[in-house]
Coordinates of C-alpha atoms in Angstrom, one line a residue:
Chain Z
M13 CA 12.5 15.4 21.1
P14 CA 15.5 13.5 19.8
A15 CA 18.3 12.8 22.3
T16 CA 21.4 14.8 21.3
G17 CA 23.8 12.8 19.2
D18 CA 21.1 10.5 17.8
P19 CA 20.6 10.7 14.1
R20 CA 17.1 11.4 12.8
A21 CA 16.8 7.8 11.8
R22 CA 19.1 4.8 11.9
L23 CA 19.0 1.4 10.3
S24 CA 21.3 -1.2 11.8
G25 CA 21.9 -4.5 10.2
V26 CA 18.4 -4.4 8.7
T27 CA 17.6 -7.6 6.8
K28 CA 14.3 -8.7 5.2
V29 CA 13.5 -12.3 4.2
F30 CA 10.1 -12.9 2.7
D31 CA 8.3 -16.2 3.0
T32 CA 6.9 -16.8 -0.5
G33 CA 4.3 -19.2 0.8
N34 CA 5.1 -21.8 -2.0
R35 CA 7.8 -24.4 -2.7
Q36 CA 10.5 -21.8 -3.3
G37 CA 10.5 -21.2 0.4
T38 CA 12.0 -17.8 1.2
V39 CA 13.4 -14.8 -0.7
H40 CA 16.2 -12.8 0.8
A41 CA 15.0 -9.4 -0.3
L42 CA 17.2 -6.9 1.5
G43 CA 20.3 -6.4 3.6
P44 CA 22.0 -6.3 5.9
V45 CA 21.8 -2.6 5.5
D46 CA 23.2 0.2 7.8
L47 CA 22.2 3.8 7.3
D48 CA 22.3 6.9 9.5
L49 CA 20.1 9.8 8.3
A50 CA 21.2 13.1 9.9
A51 CA 18.7 15.8 10.9
G52 CA 17.9 17.9 7.8
E53 CA 19.8 15.5 5.4
F54 CA 18.5 14.6 2.0
V55 CA 19.4 11.0 1.0
T56 CA 18.4 9.3 -2.2
V57 CA 18.6 5.6 -2.8
V58 CA 19.1 4.1 -6.3
G59 CA 19.2 0.4 -7.2
P60 CA 18.3 -2.1 -9.9
S61 CA 14.7 -3.2 -10.0
G62 CA 13.8 -5.8 -7.4
C63 CA 16.7 -4.9 -5.1
G64 CA 14.5 -4.1 -2.1
K65 CA 14.3 -0.3 -2.4
T66 CA 10.6 -0.2 -1.4
T67 CA 11.2 -2.8 1.3
L68 CA 13.9 -0.5 2.7
L69 CA 11.6 2.4 2.8
E70 CA 8.7 0.4 4.3
T71 CA 10.9 -1.0 7.0
L72 CA 12.2 2.4 7.9
A73 CA 8.6 3.7 8.0
G74 CA 7.4 0.9 10.3
L75 CA 5.0 -0.5 7.7
T76 CA 6.9 -3.8 7.7
S77 CA 9.2 -5.2 10.3
P78 CA 12.8 -6.3 9.6
S79 CA 13.6 -10.0 9.8
A80 CA 16.9 -9.0 11.6
G81 CA 18.4 -5.8 12.7
T82 CA 16.8 -2.7 14.2
V83 CA 15.2 0.5 13.0
A84 CA 15.2 3.7 15.2
F85 CA 13.5 7.1 14.6
E86 CA 14.9 9.9 16.8
G87 CA 16.5 7.4 19.1
K88 CA 13.4 5.3 19.7
P89 CA 12.9 1.9 18.1
V90 CA 10.3 1.6 15.3
L91 CA 8.1 -1.3 16.1
G92 CA 5.1 -2.4 14.0
K93 CA 3.6 1.0 13.4
V94 CA 4.4 4.3 11.8
P95 CA 5.8 6.7 14.4
R96 CA 4.4 10.2 14.6
G97 CA 6.8 12.5 12.8
I98 CA 7.3 10.3 9.7
G99 CA 5.4 11.2 6.6
I100 CA 5.2 8.8 3.6
V101 CA 4.5 9.5 -0.1
F102 CA 3.9 6.3 -2.1
Q103 CA 4.7 5.4 -5.7
E104 CA 1.1 4.8 -6.6
D105 CA -1.5 7.6 -6.7
A106 CA -2.9 7.5 -3.2
S107 CA -5.3 10.5 -3.5
L108 CA -8.8 9.6 -2.3
P109 CA -11.2 9.9 -5.3
W110 CA -14.2 10.8 -3.2
L111 CA -12.6 13.8 -1.6
T112 CA -11.8 17.2 -3.1
V113 CA -8.2 18.3 -3.3
W114 CA -8.6 20.4 -0.2
D115 CA -10.3 17.6 1.8
N116 CA -7.6 15.2 0.6
I117 CA -4.9 17.4 2.0
A118 CA -6.9 17.9 5.3
F119 CA -7.6 14.2 5.6
G120 CA -4.7 13.2 8.0
L121 CA -5.1 16.4 10.1
R122 CA -8.8 15.7 10.7
R123 CA -8.1 12.1 11.7
A124 CA -5.4 13.4 14.1
G125 CA -8.1 15.6 15.7
L126 CA -6.6 19.1 15.2
A127 CA -8.7 22.2 15.7
A128 CA -10.6 23.4 12.7
D129 CA -8.8 26.8 12.3
E130 CA -5.4 25.1 12.6
I131 CA -6.4 22.6 9.9
R132 CA -7.6 25.5 7.7
A133 CA -4.4 27.4 8.1
R134 CA -2.1 24.5 7.4
V135 CA -4.1 23.2 4.4
D136 CA -4.5 26.7 2.8
Y137 CA -0.7 27.1 3.2
A138 CA 0.0 23.7 1.6
V139 CA -2.4 24.3 -1.2
S140 CA -0.7 27.5 -2.2
F141 CA 2.8 26.1 -1.6
M142 CA 2.2 23.2 -3.9
G143 CA 0.5 25.4 -6.5
L144 CA -2.9 23.8 -6.2
G145 CA -4.9 27.0 -5.5
A146 CA -6.9 26.7 -8.7
F147 CA -7.8 23.1 -7.9
A148 CA -8.7 23.2 -4.2
A149 CA -12.4 22.3 -4.9
A150 CA -11.6 19.9 -7.8
Y151 CA -11.7 16.1 -7.4
P152 CA -8.6 14.0 -8.2
A153 CA -10.2 12.5 -11.3
Q154 CA -10.1 16.0 -12.8
L155 CA -6.3 16.3 -12.3
S156 CA -3.2 15.1 -14.1
G157 CA -1.0 12.4 -12.5
G158 CA 1.6 15.0 -11.5
M159 CA -1.1 17.2 -9.8
R160 CA -2.4 14.2 -7.9
Q161 CA 1.0 13.4 -6.6
R162 CA 1.3 17.0 -5.5
V163 CA -1.9 16.4 -3.5
C164 CA -0.4 13.4 -1.8
I165 CA 2.8 15.3 -1.1
A166 CA 0.7 18.2 0.4
R167 CA -1.3 15.7 2.5
T168 CA 2.0 14.5 4.0
L169 CA 3.5 18.0 4.3
V170 CA 0.6 19.4 6.5
L171 CA 1.4 16.8 9.2
Q172 CA 4.8 18.6 9.6
P173 CA 6.9 15.4 9.5
R174 CA 10.5 15.5 10.6
L175 CA 11.3 12.6 8.3
I176 CA 9.7 12.4 4.8
L177 CA 9.9 9.1 2.9
L178 CA 9.2 9.2 -0.8
D179 CA 8.9 5.9 -2.7
E180 CA 9.5 6.7 -6.4
P181 CA 7.0 9.4 -6.2
F182 CA 7.5 10.6 -9.7
G183 CA 8.0 7.1 -11.3
A184 CA 4.8 7.4 -13.3
L185 CA 5.5 11.0 -14.6
D186 CA 7.2 12.1 -17.7
Q187 CA 10.9 13.3 -17.6
Q188 CA 10.2 17.1 -17.7
T189 CA 7.5 16.9 -15.0
R190 CA 9.8 14.8 -12.9
L191 CA 12.6 17.4 -13.0
L192 CA 10.1 20.1 -12.0
M193 CA 8.6 18.0 -9.2
G194 CA 12.2 17.5 -8.0
D195 CA 12.5 21.3 -7.7
E196 CA 9.3 21.3 -5.7
V197 CA 10.7 18.6 -3.3
L198 CA 13.9 20.6 -2.8
R199 CA 11.9 23.7 -2.0
L200 CA 9.8 21.7 0.4
W201 CA 12.9 20.2 2.0
R202 CA 14.5 23.6 2.6
E203 CA 11.2 25.0 3.9
T204 CA 10.5 22.2 6.4
K205 CA 14.1 21.4 7.4
A206 CA 12.9 17.8 7.5
S207 CA 15.2 14.8 6.7
V208 CA 14.2 13.2 3.4
L209 CA 14.8 9.7 2.1
L210 CA 13.8 9.3 -1.5
I211 CA 13.8 6.0 -3.4
T212 CA 14.2 6.2 -7.2
H213 CA 15.4 4.2 -10.2
A214 CA 16.4 7.4 -12.0
I215 CA 20.1 8.2 -11.5
D216 CA 19.8 11.9 -12.6
E217 CA 17.0 12.4 -10.1
A218 CA 19.0 10.7 -7.3
V219 CA 22.1 12.9 -8.0
M220 CA 20.2 16.1 -8.4
L221 CA 18.2 15.9 -5.2
A222 CA 20.6 14.4 -2.7
D223 CA 23.3 15.3 -0.2
R224 CA 24.2 11.6 -0.3
V225 CA 23.2 8.9 -2.8
G226 CA 23.0 5.4 -1.6
I227 CA 23.7 2.8 -4.3
L228 CA 22.0 -0.6 -3.6
S229 CA 23.2 -3.9 -5.1
A230 CA 21.0 -6.4 -6.9
R231 CA 18.9 -8.5 -4.6
P232 CA 19.4 -8.9 -1.7
G233 CA 20.0 -5.1 -1.7
R234 CA 23.1 -3.9 0.2
F235 CA 24.7 -0.5 0.0
I236 CA 27.7 -0.7 -2.3
E237 CA 28.6 2.9 -1.8
L238 CA 27.2 6.1 -0.3
V239 CA 28.2 9.0 -2.5
E240 CA 28.5 12.5 -1.2
T241 CA 27.3 15.0 -3.8
G242 CA 28.6 18.2 -2.1
W243 CA 25.7 20.3 -3.5
P244 CA 24.7 23.5 -1.7
A245 CA 21.3 23.4 0.0
S246 CA 20.1 26.0 -2.5
R247 CA 20.4 23.6 -5.5
S248 CA 17.8 23.2 -8.2
S249 CA 17.3 21.2 -11.3
R250 CA 19.7 23.6 -13.1
I251 CA 22.6 21.6 -11.6
V252 CA 22.0 19.0 -14.3
A253 CA 24.1 21.2 -16.6
E254 CA 27.1 21.2 -14.2
E255 CA 30.2 19.2 -14.9
A256 CA 30.2 17.6 -11.4
F257 CA 26.7 16.4 -12.1
G258 CA 27.9 14.5 -15.2
R259 CA 30.8 13.1 -13.2
L260 CA 28.7 11.9 -10.3
T261 CA 26.1 10.4 -12.7
A262 CA 28.7 8.5 -14.6
H263 CA 30.3 7.2 -11.4
I264 CA 27.0 5.9 -10.1
W265 CA 26.1 4.3 -13.4
S266 CA 29.5 2.5 -13.5
K267 CA 28.7 1.0 -10.1
L268 CA 25.0 0.3 -10.9
R269 CA 25.5 -1.1 -14.4
V270 CA 26.9 -4.4 -13.1
E271 CA 24.1 -4.7 -10.5
A272 CA 21.4 -3.9 -13.1
M273 CA 22.8 -6.7 -15.3
K274 CA 22.8 -9.1 -12.4
A275 CA 19.2 -8.2 -11.8
L276 CA 18.5 -9.0 -15.4
G277 CA 20.2 -12.4 -14.9
R278 CA 23.1 -11.6 -17.3
V279 CA 26.0 -12.3 -14.9
G280 CA 28.0 -14.1 -17.6
E281 CA 28.0 -11.1 -19.9
V282 CA 29.2 -8.8 -17.0
S283 CA 32.3 -10.8 -16.5
R284 CA 33.1 -11.0 -20.2
A285 CA 32.6 -7.3 -20.8
G286 CA 34.9 -6.3 -17.9
P287 CA 34.7 -2.9 -16.2
Chain T
M278 CA -17.6 21.5 -21.6
S279 CA -19.6 24.7 -22.1
V280 CA -23.1 25.3 -20.7
R281 CA -24.5 25.4 -24.2
D282 CA -23.1 21.9 -25.0
A283 CA -24.7 20.5 -21.8
G284 CA -28.0 22.1 -22.7
E285 CA -27.9 20.7 -26.3
R286 CA -27.1 17.2 -25.0
R287 CA -29.9 17.4 -22.5
S288 CA -32.5 18.3 -25.2
L289 CA -31.1 15.6 -27.5
R290 CA -31.6 13.0 -24.8
L291 CA -35.1 14.2 -24.0
G292 CA -35.8 14.0 -27.8
D293 CA -34.6 10.4 -27.8
A294 CA -36.7 9.5 -24.8
G295 CA -39.8 11.1 -26.5
L296 CA -39.1 9.1 -29.7
L297 CA -38.9 5.9 -27.8
L298 CA -42.1 6.6 -26.0
L299 CA -43.8 7.4 -29.3
F300 CA -42.6 4.1 -30.8
V301 CA -43.9 2.1 -27.8
V302 CA -47.3 3.8 -27.9
L303 CA -47.5 3.2 -31.7
A304 CA -46.5 -0.4 -31.5
W305 CA -49.0 -0.9 -28.7
Q306 CA -51.8 0.6 -30.8
A307 CA -50.8 -1.5 -33.8
L308 CA -50.8 -4.7 -31.7
Y309 CA -54.3 -3.7 -30.4
E310 CA -55.5 -3.2 -34.0
A311 CA -54.1 -6.7 -34.8
V312 CA -55.4 -8.8 -31.8
G313 CA -58.4 -6.7 -30.6
E314 CA -60.2 -6.2 -27.3
V315 CA -60.0 -9.9 -26.3
A316 CA -56.3 -9.5 -25.4
L317 CA -55.5 -5.8 -25.1
T318 CA -56.9 -2.4 -24.4
P319 CA -55.4 0.5 -26.4
P320 CA -53.0 3.1 -24.9
V321 CA -55.4 6.0 -24.3
A322 CA -58.1 3.8 -22.8
T323 CA -55.6 2.1 -20.6
L324 CA -54.3 5.4 -19.3
A325 CA -57.9 6.4 -18.5
N326 CA -58.5 3.1 -16.7
A327 CA -55.2 3.5 -14.8
G328 CA -56.5 7.0 -13.7
A329 CA -59.7 5.4 -12.5
L330 CA -57.8 2.7 -10.6
L331 CA -55.7 5.3 -8.8
R332 CA -59.0 6.7 -7.3
S333 CA -60.3 3.3 -6.2
P334 CA -59.7 2.1 -2.6
V335 CA -59.6 -1.6 -3.7
F336 CA -56.5 -0.8 -5.8
W337 CA -54.7 1.0 -2.9
G338 CA -55.4 -2.0 -0.7
H339 CA -53.6 -4.3 -3.1
A340 CA -50.9 -1.7 -3.8
G341 CA -50.3 -1.4 0.0
A342 CA -50.0 -5.2 0.3
T343 CA -47.4 -5.2 -2.5
A344 CA -45.6 -2.2 -1.0
S345 CA -45.2 -3.8 2.5
A346 CA -44.0 -7.1 1.0
F347 CA -41.6 -5.3 -1.3
T348 CA -40.3 -3.1 1.5
A349 CA -39.7 -6.0 3.8
S350 CA -38.0 -8.1 1.0
L351 CA -35.8 -5.2 0.1
A352 CA -34.8 -4.5 3.7
I353 CA -33.9 -8.1 4.4
G354 CA -32.2 -8.6 1.0
A355 CA -30.1 -5.4 1.4
A356 CA -29.1 -6.2 5.0
A357 CA -28.3 -9.8 4.4
G358 CA -26.7 -9.1 1.0
V359 CA -24.4 -6.4 2.3
A360 CA -23.4 -8.4 5.4
A361 CA -22.7 -11.6 3.3
G362 CA -20.9 -9.6 0.6
L363 CA -18.6 -7.9 3.2
A364 CA -17.8 -11.2 4.8
L365 CA -17.0 -12.9 1.5
G366 CA -15.0 -9.8 0.3
F367 CA -12.8 -9.8 3.3
R368 CA -12.3 -13.6 3.4
R369 CA -10.8 -13.9 0.0
F370 CA -10.8 -17.7 -0.1
S371 CA -14.5 -18.0 0.9
G372 CA -15.3 -15.4 -1.7
L373 CA -13.5 -17.5 -4.4
V374 CA -15.5 -20.6 -3.4
A375 CA -18.8 -18.8 -3.1
E376 CA -18.6 -16.7 -6.3
P377 CA -19.3 -19.5 -8.9
I378 CA -22.1 -20.9 -6.6
L379 CA -23.7 -17.5 -6.3
T380 CA -23.4 -16.9 -10.1
S381 CA -25.1 -20.1 -11.0
L382 CA -27.9 -19.5 -8.4
Y383 CA -28.2 -16.0 -9.9
T384 CA -28.9 -17.4 -13.4
L385 CA -31.3 -20.2 -12.1
P386 CA -35.0 -19.3 -12.8
K387 CA -36.2 -18.9 -9.3
V388 CA -39.8 -19.8 -10.3
T389 CA -38.7 -23.4 -10.4
L390 CA -38.1 -23.1 -6.6
Y391 CA -41.4 -21.4 -5.9
P392 CA -43.3 -24.6 -5.0
L393 CA -40.6 -25.3 -2.4
V394 CA -40.9 -21.8 -1.0
L395 CA -44.7 -22.2 -0.7
L396 CA -44.2 -25.5 1.2
V397 CA -41.6 -24.0 3.5
F398 CA -43.2 -20.6 4.2
G399 CA -46.9 -21.4 3.6
L400 CA -49.3 -19.3 1.6
G401 CA -49.3 -15.5 2.1
L402 CA -47.0 -12.7 3.1
S403 CA -43.9 -14.6 4.2
A404 CA -43.7 -16.6 1.0
K405 CA -43.9 -13.4 -1.1
I406 CA -41.2 -11.8 1.0
A407 CA -39.0 -14.9 0.8
F408 CA -39.4 -15.0 -3.0
G409 CA -38.5 -11.3 -3.3
V410 CA -35.4 -11.8 -1.1
M411 CA -34.3 -14.8 -3.3
H412 CA -34.4 -12.6 -6.3
G413 CA -32.7 -9.5 -4.9
V414 CA -30.1 -10.8 -2.5
I415 CA -27.6 -12.3 -4.9
P416 CA -26.6 -9.2 -6.9
V417 CA -26.2 -7.3 -3.6
I418 CA -23.8 -10.0 -2.4
L419 CA -21.9 -10.1 -5.6
F420 CA -21.5 -6.3 -6.0
T421 CA -20.6 -5.9 -2.3
M422 CA -18.0 -8.7 -2.5
N423 CA -16.4 -7.1 -5.5
A424 CA -16.5 -3.7 -4.0
V425 CA -14.4 -4.9 -1.1
R426 CA -12.0 -6.8 -3.3
N427 CA -11.5 -3.7 -5.4
V428 CA -10.5 -1.4 -2.6
D429 CA -7.1 0.1 -3.7
P430 CA -4.3 -1.4 -1.5
V431 CA -2.5 2.0 -1.5
H432 CA -5.5 3.5 0.3
L433 CA -5.2 0.9 3.0
K434 CA -1.4 1.6 3.1
T435 CA -2.2 5.3 3.4
A436 CA -4.4 4.5 6.4
R437 CA -1.5 2.8 8.1
A438 CA 0.9 5.6 7.1
L439 CA -1.4 8.1 8.8
N440 CA -1.8 5.8 11.9
L441 CA -5.5 5.5 11.6
T442 CA -7.4 3.3 14.1
A443 CA -9.4 0.3 12.7
L444 CA -12.6 2.3 13.2
Q445 CA -11.2 5.4 11.4
T446 CA -10.0 3.2 8.5
A447 CA -13.5 1.6 8.2
A448 CA -15.4 4.8 8.4
T449 CA -13.2 7.1 6.3
I450 CA -11.4 4.8 3.8
L451 CA -13.3 1.6 3.4
A452 CA -16.9 2.9 3.6
P453 CA -16.5 5.6 1.0
A454 CA -14.4 3.3 -1.2
V455 CA -17.1 0.6 -1.4
A456 CA -20.2 2.7 -1.3
P457 CA -20.7 3.3 -5.0
E458 CA -20.4 -0.3 -6.0
I459 CA -22.7 -1.4 -3.2
F460 CA -25.3 1.2 -4.4
T461 CA -25.1 -0.4 -7.8
G462 CA -25.8 -3.8 -6.3
L463 CA -28.8 -2.4 -4.3
R464 CA -30.1 -0.8 -7.5
V465 CA -30.1 -4.1 -9.3
G466 CA -31.4 -5.8 -6.2
F467 CA -34.3 -3.2 -6.1
S468 CA -35.6 -4.2 -9.6
L469 CA -35.2 -7.9 -9.1
T470 CA -36.9 -7.8 -5.7
L471 CA -39.9 -6.1 -7.2
L472 CA -40.0 -8.8 -9.9
G473 CA -39.8 -11.5 -7.3
V474 CA -42.6 -10.1 -5.1
I475 CA -45.0 -9.5 -8.0
I476 CA -44.3 -13.0 -9.4
G477 CA -44.9 -14.4 -5.9
E478 CA -48.2 -12.6 -5.8
M479 CA -49.3 -14.1 -9.0
F480 CA -49.5 -17.6 -7.5
A481 CA -51.0 -18.7 -4.3
S482 CA -51.8 -15.2 -3.0
Q483 CA -55.1 -13.3 -2.6
R484 CA -53.5 -9.8 -2.1
G485 CA -51.2 -7.5 -4.1
L486 CA -50.8 -6.1 -7.6
G487 CA -49.5 -9.5 -8.9
F488 CA -52.8 -11.0 -7.7
M489 CA -54.7 -8.3 -9.5
I490 CA -53.0 -9.1 -12.8
I491 CA -53.6 -12.8 -12.5
N492 CA -57.2 -12.3 -11.3
G493 CA -57.7 -10.0 -14.3
I494 CA -56.7 -12.9 -16.6
N495 CA -58.9 -15.5 -14.7
T496 CA -62.0 -13.3 -14.7
H497 CA -61.2 -12.0 -18.2
N498 CA -61.0 -8.4 -16.9
V499 CA -58.5 -7.2 -19.5
P500 CA -59.0 -3.4 -18.8
T501 CA -58.0 -3.8 -15.1
M502 CA -55.2 -6.1 -15.9
M503 CA -53.7 -3.7 -18.5
A504 CA -54.1 -0.7 -16.1
V505 CA -52.3 -2.5 -13.3
I506 CA -49.5 -3.5 -15.6
L507 CA -49.2 0.1 -16.9
L508 CA -48.9 1.4 -13.3
I509 CA -46.3 -1.1 -12.3
V510 CA -44.2 -0.4 -15.4
A511 CA -44.5 3.4 -14.7
F512 CA -43.4 2.9 -11.1
A513 CA -40.5 0.5 -12.1
V514 CA -39.2 2.9 -14.8
A515 CA -39.4 6.0 -12.6
A516 CA -37.7 4.3 -9.7
G517 CA -35.1 2.7 -11.9
T518 CA -34.3 6.0 -13.6
L519 CA -33.9 7.9 -10.3
L520 CA -31.6 5.1 -8.9
L521 CA -29.6 5.1 -12.1
V522 CA -29.1 8.9 -11.9
A523 CA -28.0 8.6 -8.3
D524 CA -25.7 5.7 -9.3
H525 CA -24.0 7.8 -12.0
K526 CA -23.5 10.7 -9.6
L527 CA -21.8 8.4 -7.1
H528 CA -19.5 6.9 -9.8
R529 CA -18.7 10.1 -11.6
R530 CA -15.6 10.9 -9.5
R531 CA -13.9 7.5 -10.1

């Protein structure tokens, strides 16, 4: 159990420097970054390509260790392995092609050694919650990309994580499917009361989903601003029609535009064009 | 696809197979008409001779010798090939160095090395086994190595995200991920090992089906030679087809 007063997760001064292994030496990919994720909070992170978004998520997950700074989950330091209670959904399709949808979702539970009837109850629930009922016996190759990503989300969901990390989970999907998948994630978030950190390059997605949107600078990624959206917990993709949504999106784009141009290597044009 | 479509496609495929068989039999008969009894026996007579062979204990003695040499070759080739392939797949640099060497050995006609094999292993069973292994082991190594290289990195990341132990990762992620490709390697290795063993028996051997063929030529016993060839072809085609069907089943979900 987390000690009272501790946030669900905390990044303090996290920096990541990669050794490229060639003459260029090292690449400063990220940070320093500070972030507190409150219990039950939904934070999205946007940033230009190559700004270290995925590195941020993998560091928080314990999949990679920071070059400097500390990471804590429920008050305990994250060191070299993924703590129990953190669930991760990757950008790539991570469904296992040799297992059925049902067995894919049960995969983590079986490795964790849960009782068979507990596994059945949790998987059956996740299958119906994610709308995969008709496909439980199908193999991933028979499903669309969106359906496969649902399988991966369900596989994480059944482990009942208290922190869910999603790395551009809808990056490969079309716009309409993305908005609908966003609704699914919001529903899942309300249901599980977990904290969520979602990485994305889509500003509309970031604004629609989040309590707070973190804007990362061009590499090395640092938070330029953390924007409170003020949405009610009961929000859905319908808020894209609201005036506040347009205002927030415009504000974030005005901040991000400069960084995106830096990432493209067009710094000169930024200064000429002005704000 | 509907059930009817599947049925139609199946009968279409059977029809194609029947046509091919008919073509082979007709070509065989035509060749017989052209060159005569000195070189060939016609299809129907060969089938009858093969039936007679199947009832003779002499044939089963030779078939047993081939079977034991083939089984031993395949077992050694599969075990060594999978082990070497796994090692080279996981050690990326060694794999990169080994791959062109293995590919050129693969294309080398192994018969050129047979005198060497005979000098090293002596006449008899061990030379046959060694020659079978030489033929079959390289495709098993190459397919296994590529199977390991092609494991999807996100599946390994998933293993870490789910906190799997090394043993769990090997058994539940790596093994099922590489199994279909390794099976393909073993299927190719199966055919080539059979080839190697039978060629091995043709020279410097007194036992086995390869010896029966070469003995048929030496004593000008064309009917026996043709019957043995027909039986070997029937076995190779049947086994190859079964393995191919299993191979497709394994790959279908990818």
